[in-house]
Amino acid sequence: MRRPIIAGNWKMNKTKVEARELASRLRRDLHDVFDRDIVLCPPFTVLFAVWSEIEGSQIEMGAQNMVWEGPGAYTGEICGEMIKETGCQYVILGHSERRQYFKETDAIINKKLLKAFFYRLNPIVCVGETLKERESGRETEVVSAQIEGCFAGLSEEAMVKTVVAYEPVWAIGTGRTATPEQANEMHEYIRTVIAKLFGKDCAEKVRIQYGGSVKPDNVDEIMAQPDIDGALVGGASLKPEPFARIVRFENI
Ligand code: PGA
């Protein structure tokens, strides 16, 4: 049985006051939820502030990015050691916005991933095709290349700890979700690619989240799919009510 994992990606949102308010509300509203992992991913500037609100609770924290190096001369970057110190257990890597706006490649994501393990951070690695790639029927080809590139040189043990987030780029922030069946089909495919690279046992254990316009009114259906183990939530994670409802998805 794979333990569900719901993560909120706050992206480039929230001042310190707003972040503390949201985190403390979620701590209160979700105090009785223990059968799934809950992860908040605030921007770097408020990680310490959010941690001070959730420390001692079952809610965990993740950063949204990190550099592939240790401390040193990388002006403007943040390394795994610094992230770990804030209280984070997770780090999101290779989000499509980073691939698109900051030219992150699978090779860069791979270097970050290996470094994340060095600092004992569990990576949430995003993969997913663009609309153009889906329309030209290349979605599985694109996603399998991303998986091979991002996870190159990883041990089976590390792969099991890695969370994969399938986020079709055309469904992010657009209100347009993949149908639960479409999403599940890709999740199943991702599992076969992981099985080929790391073995069947590993593929069965790896958690695969879906991301892209997950909302309170579609989460139950999405989470009912057999190969979907969680959600990476953007827009709907910025307010306590919708995010708490998503975390409390119901088994249908
Ligand atoms: P969205 O974003 O829920 O706003 O579509 C998801 C994501 O980019 O992680």
PDB file of C-alpha atoms and ligand atoms in Angstrom:
ATOM      1  CA  MET A   1       0.000   0.000   0.000  1.00  0.00           C
ATOM      2  CA  ARG A   2       1.339   3.383  -0.973  1.00  0.00           C
ATOM      3  CA  ARG A   3       0.696   6.164   1.530  1.00  0.00           C
ATOM      4  CA  PRO A   4      -1.083   9.114  -0.096  1.00  0.00           C
ATOM      5  CA  ILE A   5       0.823  12.395  -0.258  1.00  0.00           C
ATOM      6  CA  ILE A   6      -0.813  15.762  -0.795  1.00  0.00           C
ATOM      7  CA  ALA A   7       1.525  18.703  -1.316  1.00  0.00           C
ATOM      8  CA  GLY A   8       0.708  22.392  -1.663  1.00  0.00           C
ATOM      9  CA  ASN A   9       2.997  24.325  -3.997  1.00  0.00           C
ATOM     10  CA  TRP A  10       2.573  27.951  -3.004  1.00  0.00           C
ATOM     11  CA  LYS A  11       4.797  29.092  -5.883  1.00  0.00           C
ATOM     12  CA  MET A  12       5.813  32.773  -5.643  1.00  0.00           C
ATOM     13  CA  ASN A  13       3.076  33.774  -3.203  1.00  0.00           C
ATOM     14  CA  LYS A  14       2.663  34.824   0.451  1.00  0.00           C
ATOM     15  CA  THR A  15       4.271  37.435   2.645  1.00  0.00           C
ATOM     16  CA  LYS A  16       5.501  36.369   6.058  1.00  0.00           C
ATOM     17  CA  VAL A  17       2.275  37.366   7.786  1.00  0.00           C
ATOM     18  CA  GLU A  18       0.103  35.609   5.190  1.00  0.00           C
ATOM     19  CA  ALA A  19       2.259  32.496   5.248  1.00  0.00           C
ATOM     20  CA  ARG A  20       2.091  32.171   9.028  1.00  0.00           C
ATOM     21  CA  GLU A  21      -1.637  32.649   8.976  1.00  0.00           C
ATOM     22  CA  LEU A  22      -2.202  29.973   6.326  1.00  0.00           C
ATOM     23  CA  ALA A  23       0.134  27.487   8.003  1.00  0.00           C
ATOM     24  CA  SER A  24      -1.376  27.917  11.455  1.00  0.00           C
ATOM     25  CA  ARG A  25      -4.910  27.602  10.066  1.00  0.00           C
ATOM     26  CA  LEU A  26      -3.980  24.385   8.279  1.00  0.00           C
ATOM     27  CA  ARG A  27      -2.372  22.995  11.411  1.00  0.00           C
ATOM     28  CA  ARG A  28      -5.608  23.576  13.273  1.00  0.00           C
ATOM     29  CA  ASP A  29      -7.939  22.377  10.519  1.00  0.00           C
ATOM     30  CA  LEU A  30      -5.954  19.221   9.758  1.00  0.00           C
ATOM     31  CA  HIS A  31      -4.979  18.233  13.295  1.00  0.00           C
ATOM     32  CA  ASP A  32      -6.839  14.920  13.043  1.00  0.00           C
ATOM     33  CA  VAL A  33      -5.502  13.739   9.667  1.00  0.00           C
ATOM     34  CA  PHE A  34      -2.786  11.125  10.122  1.00  0.00           C
ATOM     35  CA  ASP A  35      -3.314   8.563   7.378  1.00  0.00           C
ATOM     36  CA  ARG A  36      -1.690  10.582   4.571  1.00  0.00           C
ATOM     37  CA  ASP A  37       1.356  12.795   4.174  1.00  0.00           C
ATOM     38  CA  ILE A  38       0.723  16.542   4.074  1.00  0.00           C
ATOM     39  CA  VAL A  39       3.472  18.795   2.741  1.00  0.00           C
ATOM     40  CA  LEU A  40       3.502  22.599   2.467  1.00  0.00           C
ATOM     41  CA  CYS A  41       5.933  24.078  -0.074  1.00  0.00           C
ATOM     42  CA  PRO A  42       6.272  27.818   0.592  1.00  0.00           C
ATOM     43  CA  PRO A  43       8.802  30.141  -1.073  1.00  0.00           C
ATOM     44  CA  PHE A  44      12.304  30.270   0.456  1.00  0.00           C
ATOM     45  CA  THR A  45      11.753  33.587   2.231  1.00  0.00           C
ATOM     46  CA  VAL A  46       9.059  32.197   4.536  1.00  0.00           C
ATOM     47  CA  LEU A  47      10.338  28.662   5.202  1.00  0.00           C
ATOM     48  CA  PHE A  48      11.496  29.424   8.750  1.00  0.00           C
ATOM     49  CA  ALA A  49       8.272  31.306   9.493  1.00  0.00           C
ATOM     50  CA  VAL A  50       6.089  28.443   8.250  1.00  0.00           C
ATOM     51  CA  TRP A  51       8.166  25.893  10.134  1.00  0.00           C
ATOM     52  CA  SER A  52       7.634  27.784  13.374  1.00  0.00           C
ATOM     53  CA  GLU A  53       3.867  27.310  12.864  1.00  0.00           C
ATOM     54  CA  ILE A  54       3.879  23.604  11.970  1.00  0.00           C
ATOM     55  CA  GLU A  55       6.789  22.245  14.004  1.00  0.00           C
ATOM     56  CA  GLY A  56       5.664  19.381  16.218  1.00  0.00           C
ATOM     57  CA  SER A  57       2.626  18.641  14.056  1.00  0.00           C
ATOM     58  CA  GLN A  58       2.286  15.913  11.412  1.00  0.00           C
ATOM     59  CA  ILE A  59       2.488  18.508   8.609  1.00  0.00           C
ATOM     60  CA  GLU A  60       5.782  18.504   6.730  1.00  0.00           C
ATOM     61  CA  MET A  61       7.493  21.121   4.605  1.00  0.00           C
ATOM     62  CA  GLY A  62       9.252  21.249   1.247  1.00  0.00           C
ATOM     63  CA  ALA A  63      11.187  23.848  -0.730  1.00  0.00           C
ATOM     64  CA  GLN A  64      10.349  24.588  -4.357  1.00  0.00           C
ATOM     65  CA  ASN A  65      13.846  24.369  -5.795  1.00  0.00           C
ATOM     66  CA  MET A  66      17.533  24.020  -4.851  1.00  0.00           C
ATOM     67  CA  VAL A  67      20.931  24.291  -6.498  1.00  0.00           C
ATOM     68  CA  TRP A  68      22.988  21.195  -7.411  1.00  0.00           C
ATOM     69  CA  GLU A  69      25.965  22.313  -5.346  1.00  0.00           C
ATOM     70  CA  GLY A  70      26.862  22.640  -1.681  1.00  0.00           C
ATOM     71  CA  PRO A  71      27.580  26.005  -0.012  1.00  0.00           C
ATOM     72  CA  GLY A  72      29.828  28.304  -2.020  1.00  0.00           C
ATOM     73  CA  ALA A  73      30.037  30.966  -4.699  1.00  0.00           C
ATOM     74  CA  TYR A  74      26.617  30.687  -6.350  1.00  0.00           C
ATOM     75  CA  THR A  75      25.149  34.163  -5.977  1.00  0.00           C
ATOM     76  CA  GLY A  76      21.401  34.127  -5.655  1.00  0.00           C
ATOM     77  CA  GLU A  77      21.061  30.379  -5.170  1.00  0.00           C
ATOM     78  CA  ILE A  78      19.986  28.242  -2.208  1.00  0.00           C
ATOM     79  CA  CYS A  79      21.583  24.885  -1.432  1.00  0.00           C
ATOM     80  CA  GLY A  80      20.270  21.727   0.180  1.00  0.00           C
ATOM     81  CA  GLU A  81      22.094  22.327   3.452  1.00  0.00           C
ATOM     82  CA  MET A  82      20.262  25.643   3.895  1.00  0.00           C
ATOM     83  CA  ILE A  83      16.928  24.096   2.979  1.00  0.00           C
ATOM     84  CA  LYS A  84      17.409  21.234   5.403  1.00  0.00           C
ATOM     85  CA  GLU A  85      18.135  23.703   8.200  1.00  0.00           C
ATOM     86  CA  THR A  86      14.744  25.403   7.781  1.00  0.00           C
ATOM     87  CA  GLY A  87      12.935  22.169   8.702  1.00  0.00           C
ATOM     88  CA  CYS A  88      12.206  20.855   5.200  1.00  0.00           C
ATOM     89  CA  GLN A  89      11.962  17.132   4.524  1.00  0.00           C
ATOM     90  CA  TYR A  90      11.156  17.575   0.837  1.00  0.00           C
ATOM     91  CA  VAL A  91      12.208  19.612  -2.174  1.00  0.00           C
ATOM     92  CA  ILE A  92      10.322  20.031  -5.445  1.00  0.00           C
ATOM     93  CA  LEU A  93      12.621  19.641  -8.453  1.00  0.00           C
ATOM     94  CA  GLY A  94      12.067  20.223 -12.148  1.00  0.00           C
ATOM     95  CA  HIS A  95       8.711  21.951 -11.974  1.00  0.00           C
ATOM     96  CA  SER A  96       7.543  22.838 -15.469  1.00  0.00           C
ATOM     97  CA  GLU A  97       7.780  26.542 -14.648  1.00  0.00           C
ATOM     98  CA  ARG A  98      11.466  26.047 -13.890  1.00  0.00           C
ATOM     99  CA  ARG A  99      11.939  24.048 -17.050  1.00  0.00           C
ATOM    100  CA  GLN A 100      10.116  26.692 -19.084  1.00  0.00           C
ATOM    101  CA  TYR A 101      11.317  29.997 -17.590  1.00  0.00           C
ATOM    102  CA  PHE A 102      14.718  29.004 -16.225  1.00  0.00           C
ATOM    103  CA  LYS A 103      15.741  26.483 -18.846  1.00  0.00           C
ATOM    104  CA  GLU A 104      16.176  23.579 -16.459  1.00  0.00           C
ATOM    105  CA  THR A 105      17.012  20.406 -18.300  1.00  0.00           C
ATOM    106  CA  ASP A 106      16.713  16.786 -17.215  1.00  0.00           C
ATOM    107  CA  ALA A 107      20.498  16.746 -16.744  1.00  0.00           C
ATOM    108  CA  ILE A 108      20.322  19.712 -14.336  1.00  0.00           C
ATOM    109  CA  ILE A 109      17.389  18.170 -12.476  1.00  0.00           C
ATOM    110  CA  ASN A 110      19.377  14.951 -12.190  1.00  0.00           C
ATOM    111  CA  LYS A 111      22.302  16.772 -10.567  1.00  0.00           C
ATOM    112  CA  LYS A 112      19.912  18.488  -8.131  1.00  0.00           C
ATOM    113  CA  LEU A 113      18.252  15.183  -7.316  1.00  0.00           C
ATOM    114  CA  LEU A 114      21.525  13.495  -6.401  1.00  0.00           C
ATOM    115  CA  LYS A 115      22.431  16.468  -4.217  1.00  0.00           C
ATOM    116  CA  ALA A 116      19.020  16.409  -2.521  1.00  0.00           C
ATOM    117  CA  PHE A 117      19.729  12.873  -1.300  1.00  0.00           C
ATOM    118  CA  PHE A 118      23.133  13.960  -0.045  1.00  0.00           C
ATOM    119  CA  TYR A 119      21.311  16.418   2.250  1.00  0.00           C
ATOM    120  CA  ARG A 120      18.599  13.897   3.149  1.00  0.00           C
ATOM    121  CA  LEU A 121      15.846  15.753   1.382  1.00  0.00           C
ATOM    122  CA  ASN A 122      13.156  13.715  -0.355  1.00  0.00           C
ATOM    123  CA  PRO A 123      12.691  14.990  -3.883  1.00  0.00           C
ATOM    124  CA  ILE A 124       9.353  15.539  -5.579  1.00  0.00           C
ATOM    125  CA  VAL A 125      10.317  15.419  -9.242  1.00  0.00           C
ATOM    126  CA  CYS A 126       7.936  16.886 -11.811  1.00  0.00           C
ATOM    127  CA  VAL A 127       7.472  15.481 -15.281  1.00  0.00           C
ATOM    128  CA  GLY A 128       4.833  16.153 -17.907  1.00  0.00           C
ATOM    129  CA  GLU A 129       4.221  16.997 -21.521  1.00  0.00           C
ATOM    130  CA  THR A 130       3.168  20.277 -23.123  1.00  0.00           C
ATOM    131  CA  LEU A 131      -0.054  20.671 -25.068  1.00  0.00           C
ATOM    132  CA  LYS A 132       1.846  20.590 -28.357  1.00  0.00           C
ATOM    133  CA  GLU A 133       3.542  17.353 -27.384  1.00  0.00           C
ATOM    134  CA  ARG A 134       0.248  15.741 -26.400  1.00  0.00           C
ATOM    135  CA  GLU A 135      -1.483  16.915 -29.541  1.00  0.00           C
ATOM    136  CA  SER A 136       1.244  15.375 -31.649  1.00  0.00           C
ATOM    137  CA  GLY A 137       0.879  12.075 -29.763  1.00  0.00           C
ATOM    138  CA  ARG A 138       4.329  12.266 -28.199  1.00  0.00           C
ATOM    139  CA  GLU A 139       3.349  12.396 -24.519  1.00  0.00           C
ATOM    140  CA  THR A 140       4.663   8.984 -23.468  1.00  0.00           C
ATOM    141  CA  GLU A 141       7.898   9.482 -25.404  1.00  0.00           C
ATOM    142  CA  VAL A 142       8.445  12.872 -23.706  1.00  0.00           C
ATOM    143  CA  VAL A 143       7.665  11.624 -20.201  1.00  0.00           C
ATOM    144  CA  SER A 144       9.809   8.495 -20.487  1.00  0.00           C
ATOM    145  CA  ALA A 145      12.767  10.602 -21.693  1.00  0.00           C
ATOM    146  CA  GLN A 146      12.273  12.924 -18.696  1.00  0.00           C
ATOM    147  CA  ILE A 147      12.258   9.953 -16.323  1.00  0.00           C
ATOM    148  CA  GLU A 148      15.368   8.395 -17.842  1.00  0.00           C
ATOM    149  CA  GLY A 149      17.175  11.744 -17.729  1.00  0.00           C
ATOM    150  CA  CYS A 150      16.090  12.879 -14.277  1.00  0.00           C
ATOM    151  CA  PHE A 151      16.641   9.547 -12.524  1.00  0.00           C
ATOM    152  CA  ALA A 152      19.919   8.506 -14.153  1.00  0.00           C
ATOM    153  CA  GLY A 153      22.406   6.994 -11.700  1.00  0.00           C
ATOM    154  CA  LEU A 154      19.906   6.805  -8.848  1.00  0.00           C
ATOM    155  CA  SER A 155      19.956   3.735  -6.585  1.00  0.00           C
ATOM    156  CA  GLU A 156      16.810   1.685  -6.214  1.00  0.00           C
ATOM    157  CA  GLU A 157      16.685   2.675  -2.562  1.00  0.00           C
ATOM    158  CA  ALA A 158      16.735   6.391  -3.470  1.00  0.00           C
ATOM    159  CA  MET A 159      14.161   5.901  -6.213  1.00  0.00           C
ATOM    160  CA  VAL A 160      11.717   4.421  -3.713  1.00  0.00           C
ATOM    161  CA  LYS A 161      12.010   7.586  -1.604  1.00  0.00           C
ATOM    162  CA  THR A 162      11.480   9.840  -4.611  1.00  0.00           C
ATOM    163  CA  VAL A 163       8.007  11.164  -5.320  1.00  0.00           C
ATOM    164  CA  VAL A 164       7.170  11.612  -8.990  1.00  0.00           C
ATOM    165  CA  ALA A 165       4.674  14.342  -9.867  1.00  0.00           C
ATOM    166  CA  TYR A 166       2.999  13.942 -13.225  1.00  0.00           C
ATOM    167  CA  GLU A 167       1.890  17.408 -14.251  1.00  0.00           C
ATOM    168  CA  PRO A 168       0.693  17.828 -17.811  1.00  0.00           C
ATOM    169  CA  VAL A 169       1.809  21.380 -18.569  1.00  0.00           C
ATOM    170  CA  TRP A 170      -1.468  22.169 -20.322  1.00  0.00           C
ATOM    171  CA  ALA A 171      -3.383  21.488 -17.096  1.00  0.00           C
ATOM    172  CA  ILE A 172      -1.351  23.749 -14.790  1.00  0.00           C
ATOM    173  CA  GLY A 173      -3.178  26.865 -13.651  1.00  0.00           C
ATOM    174  CA  THR A 174      -5.539  26.586 -16.615  1.00  0.00           C
ATOM    175  CA  GLY A 175      -8.561  25.060 -14.914  1.00  0.00           C
ATOM    176  CA  ARG A 176      -8.237  22.298 -17.483  1.00  0.00           C
ATOM    177  CA  THR A 177      -7.499  18.954 -15.815  1.00  0.00           C
ATOM    178  CA  ALA A 178      -6.586  15.731 -17.454  1.00  0.00           C
ATOM    179  CA  THR A 179      -9.526  13.369 -17.008  1.00  0.00           C
ATOM    180  CA  PRO A 180      -8.854  11.002 -14.106  1.00  0.00           C
ATOM    181  CA  GLU A 181      -8.584   8.159 -16.633  1.00  0.00           C
ATOM    182  CA  GLN A 182      -6.123  10.102 -18.812  1.00  0.00           C
ATOM    183  CA  ALA A 183      -4.024  10.872 -15.754  1.00  0.00           C
ATOM    184  CA  ASN A 184      -4.130   7.289 -14.515  1.00  0.00           C
ATOM    185  CA  GLU A 185      -3.075   6.004 -17.903  1.00  0.00           C
ATOM    186  CA  MET A 186       0.082   8.113 -17.723  1.00  0.00           C
ATOM    187  CA  HIS A 187       0.726   7.123 -14.104  1.00  0.00           C
ATOM    188  CA  GLU A 188       0.513   3.481 -15.111  1.00  0.00           C
ATOM    189  CA  TYR A 189       2.903   4.149 -17.949  1.00  0.00           C
ATOM    190  CA  ILE A 190       5.347   5.951 -15.618  1.00  0.00           C
ATOM    191  CA  ARG A 191       5.299   2.888 -13.371  1.00  0.00           C
ATOM    192  CA  THR A 192       6.232   0.643 -16.290  1.00  0.00           C
ATOM    193  CA  VAL A 193       9.160   2.927 -17.168  1.00  0.00           C
ATOM    194  CA  ILE A 194      10.344   2.869 -13.540  1.00  0.00           C
ATOM    195  CA  ALA A 195       9.940  -0.921 -13.481  1.00  0.00           C
ATOM    196  CA  LYS A 196      12.144  -1.194 -16.541  1.00  0.00           C
ATOM    197  CA  LEU A 197      14.845   0.992 -14.962  1.00  0.00           C
ATOM    198  CA  PHE A 198      14.658   0.020 -11.284  1.00  0.00           C
ATOM    199  CA  GLY A 199      12.659  -3.201 -11.100  1.00  0.00           C
ATOM    200  CA  LYS A 200       9.048  -4.075 -10.525  1.00  0.00           C
ATOM    201  CA  ASP A 201       9.215  -4.003  -6.759  1.00  0.00           C
ATOM    202  CA  CYS A 202      10.548  -0.443  -6.776  1.00  0.00           C
ATOM    203  CA  ALA A 203       7.907   0.674  -9.289  1.00  0.00           C
ATOM    204  CA  GLU A 204       5.159  -0.703  -7.059  1.00  0.00           C
ATOM    205  CA  LYS A 205       6.425   1.322  -4.109  1.00  0.00           C
ATOM    206  CA  VAL A 206       7.087   4.680  -5.805  1.00  0.00           C
ATOM    207  CA  ARG A 207       4.449   7.294  -5.151  1.00  0.00           C
ATOM    208  CA  ILE A 208       3.185   9.213  -8.160  1.00  0.00           C
ATOM    209  CA  GLN A 209       1.253  12.440  -7.637  1.00  0.00           C
ATOM    210  CA  TYR A 210      -0.967  14.116 -10.164  1.00  0.00           C
ATOM    211  CA  GLY A 211      -0.779  17.885 -10.549  1.00  0.00           C
ATOM    212  CA  GLY A 212      -2.671  20.373 -12.675  1.00  0.00           C
ATOM    213  CA  SER A 213      -5.806  22.208 -11.555  1.00  0.00           C
ATOM    214  CA  VAL A 214      -6.589  19.837  -8.687  1.00  0.00           C
ATOM    215  CA  LYS A 215      -9.548  21.308  -6.809  1.00  0.00           C
ATOM    216  CA  PRO A 216     -11.950  20.256  -4.030  1.00  0.00           C
ATOM    217  CA  ASP A 217     -14.526  19.205  -6.616  1.00  0.00           C
ATOM    218  CA  ASN A 218     -12.281  16.892  -8.662  1.00  0.00           C
ATOM    219  CA  VAL A 219      -9.868  15.506  -6.068  1.00  0.00           C
ATOM    220  CA  ASP A 220     -12.019  12.538  -4.982  1.00  0.00           C
ATOM    221  CA  GLU A 221     -12.309  11.262  -8.517  1.00  0.00           C
ATOM    222  CA  ILE A 222      -8.612  11.773  -9.191  1.00  0.00           C
ATOM    223  CA  MET A 223      -7.551  10.031  -5.979  1.00  0.00           C
ATOM    224  CA  ALA A 224      -9.870   7.105  -6.749  1.00  0.00           C
ATOM    225  CA  GLN A 225      -7.605   6.078  -9.626  1.00  0.00           C
ATOM    226  CA  PRO A 226      -5.451   3.059  -8.763  1.00  0.00           C
ATOM    227  CA  ASP A 227      -2.096   4.511  -9.844  1.00  0.00           C
ATOM    228  CA  ILE A 228      -2.592   8.017  -8.459  1.00  0.00           C
ATOM    229  CA  ASP A 229      -1.065   8.291  -4.997  1.00  0.00           C
ATOM    230  CA  GLY A 230      -1.391  11.980  -4.305  1.00  0.00           C
ATOM    231  CA  ALA A 231      -1.687  15.488  -5.626  1.00  0.00           C
ATOM    232  CA  LEU A 232       0.623  18.441  -6.134  1.00  0.00           C
ATOM    233  CA  VAL A 233      -1.664  21.419  -5.734  1.00  0.00           C
ATOM    234  CA  GLY A 234      -0.906  24.969  -6.873  1.00  0.00           C
ATOM    235  CA  GLY A 235      -3.695  27.555  -6.931  1.00  0.00           C
ATOM    236  CA  ALA A 236      -6.004  25.675  -4.575  1.00  0.00           C
ATOM    237  CA  SER A 237      -3.300  25.425  -1.911  1.00  0.00           C
ATOM    238  CA  LEU A 238      -3.228  29.169  -1.281  1.00  0.00           C
ATOM    239  CA  LYS A 239      -6.351  29.235   0.865  1.00  0.00           C
ATOM    240  CA  PRO A 240      -7.055  27.045   3.891  1.00  0.00           C
ATOM    241  CA  GLU A 241     -10.560  25.789   3.009  1.00  0.00           C
ATOM    242  CA  PRO A 242      -9.904  24.330  -0.461  1.00  0.00           C
ATOM    243  CA  PHE A 243      -6.535  22.894   0.515  1.00  0.00           C
ATOM    244  CA  ALA A 244      -7.890  21.277   3.674  1.00  0.00           C
ATOM    245  CA  ARG A 245     -10.706  19.747   1.629  1.00  0.00           C
ATOM    246  CA  ILE A 246      -8.222  18.399  -0.914  1.00  0.00           C
ATOM    247  CA  VAL A 247      -6.128  16.865   1.869  1.00  0.00           C
ATOM    248  CA  ARG A 248      -9.315  15.263   3.186  1.00  0.00           C
ATOM    249  CA  PHE A 249     -10.128  13.666  -0.164  1.00  0.00           C
ATOM    250  CA  GLU A 250     -12.708  10.958   0.229  1.00  0.00           C
ATOM    251  CA  ASN A 251     -12.339   7.409  -0.977  1.00  0.00           C
ATOM    252  CA  ILE A 252     -15.017   6.852  -3.584  1.00  0.00           C
TER     253      ILE A 252
HETATM  254  P1  PGA B   1      -2.285  24.333 -10.272  1.00  0.00           P
HETATM  255  O1  PGA B   1      -0.681  24.113 -10.214  1.00  0.00           O
HETATM  256  O2  PGA B   1      -2.890  23.441  -9.225  1.00  0.00           O
HETATM  257  O3  PGA B   1      -2.486  25.784  -9.998  1.00  0.00           O
HETATM  258  O4  PGA B   1      -2.706  23.937 -11.650  1.00  0.00           O
HETATM  259  C1  PGA B   1      -0.112  22.868 -10.001  1.00  0.00           C
HETATM  260  C2  PGA B   1       1.390  22.966 -10.008  1.00  0.00           C
HETATM  261  O5  PGA B   1       1.942  23.707 -10.846  1.00  0.00           O
HETATM  262  O6  PGA B   1       2.103  22.331  -9.180  1.00  0.00           O
END
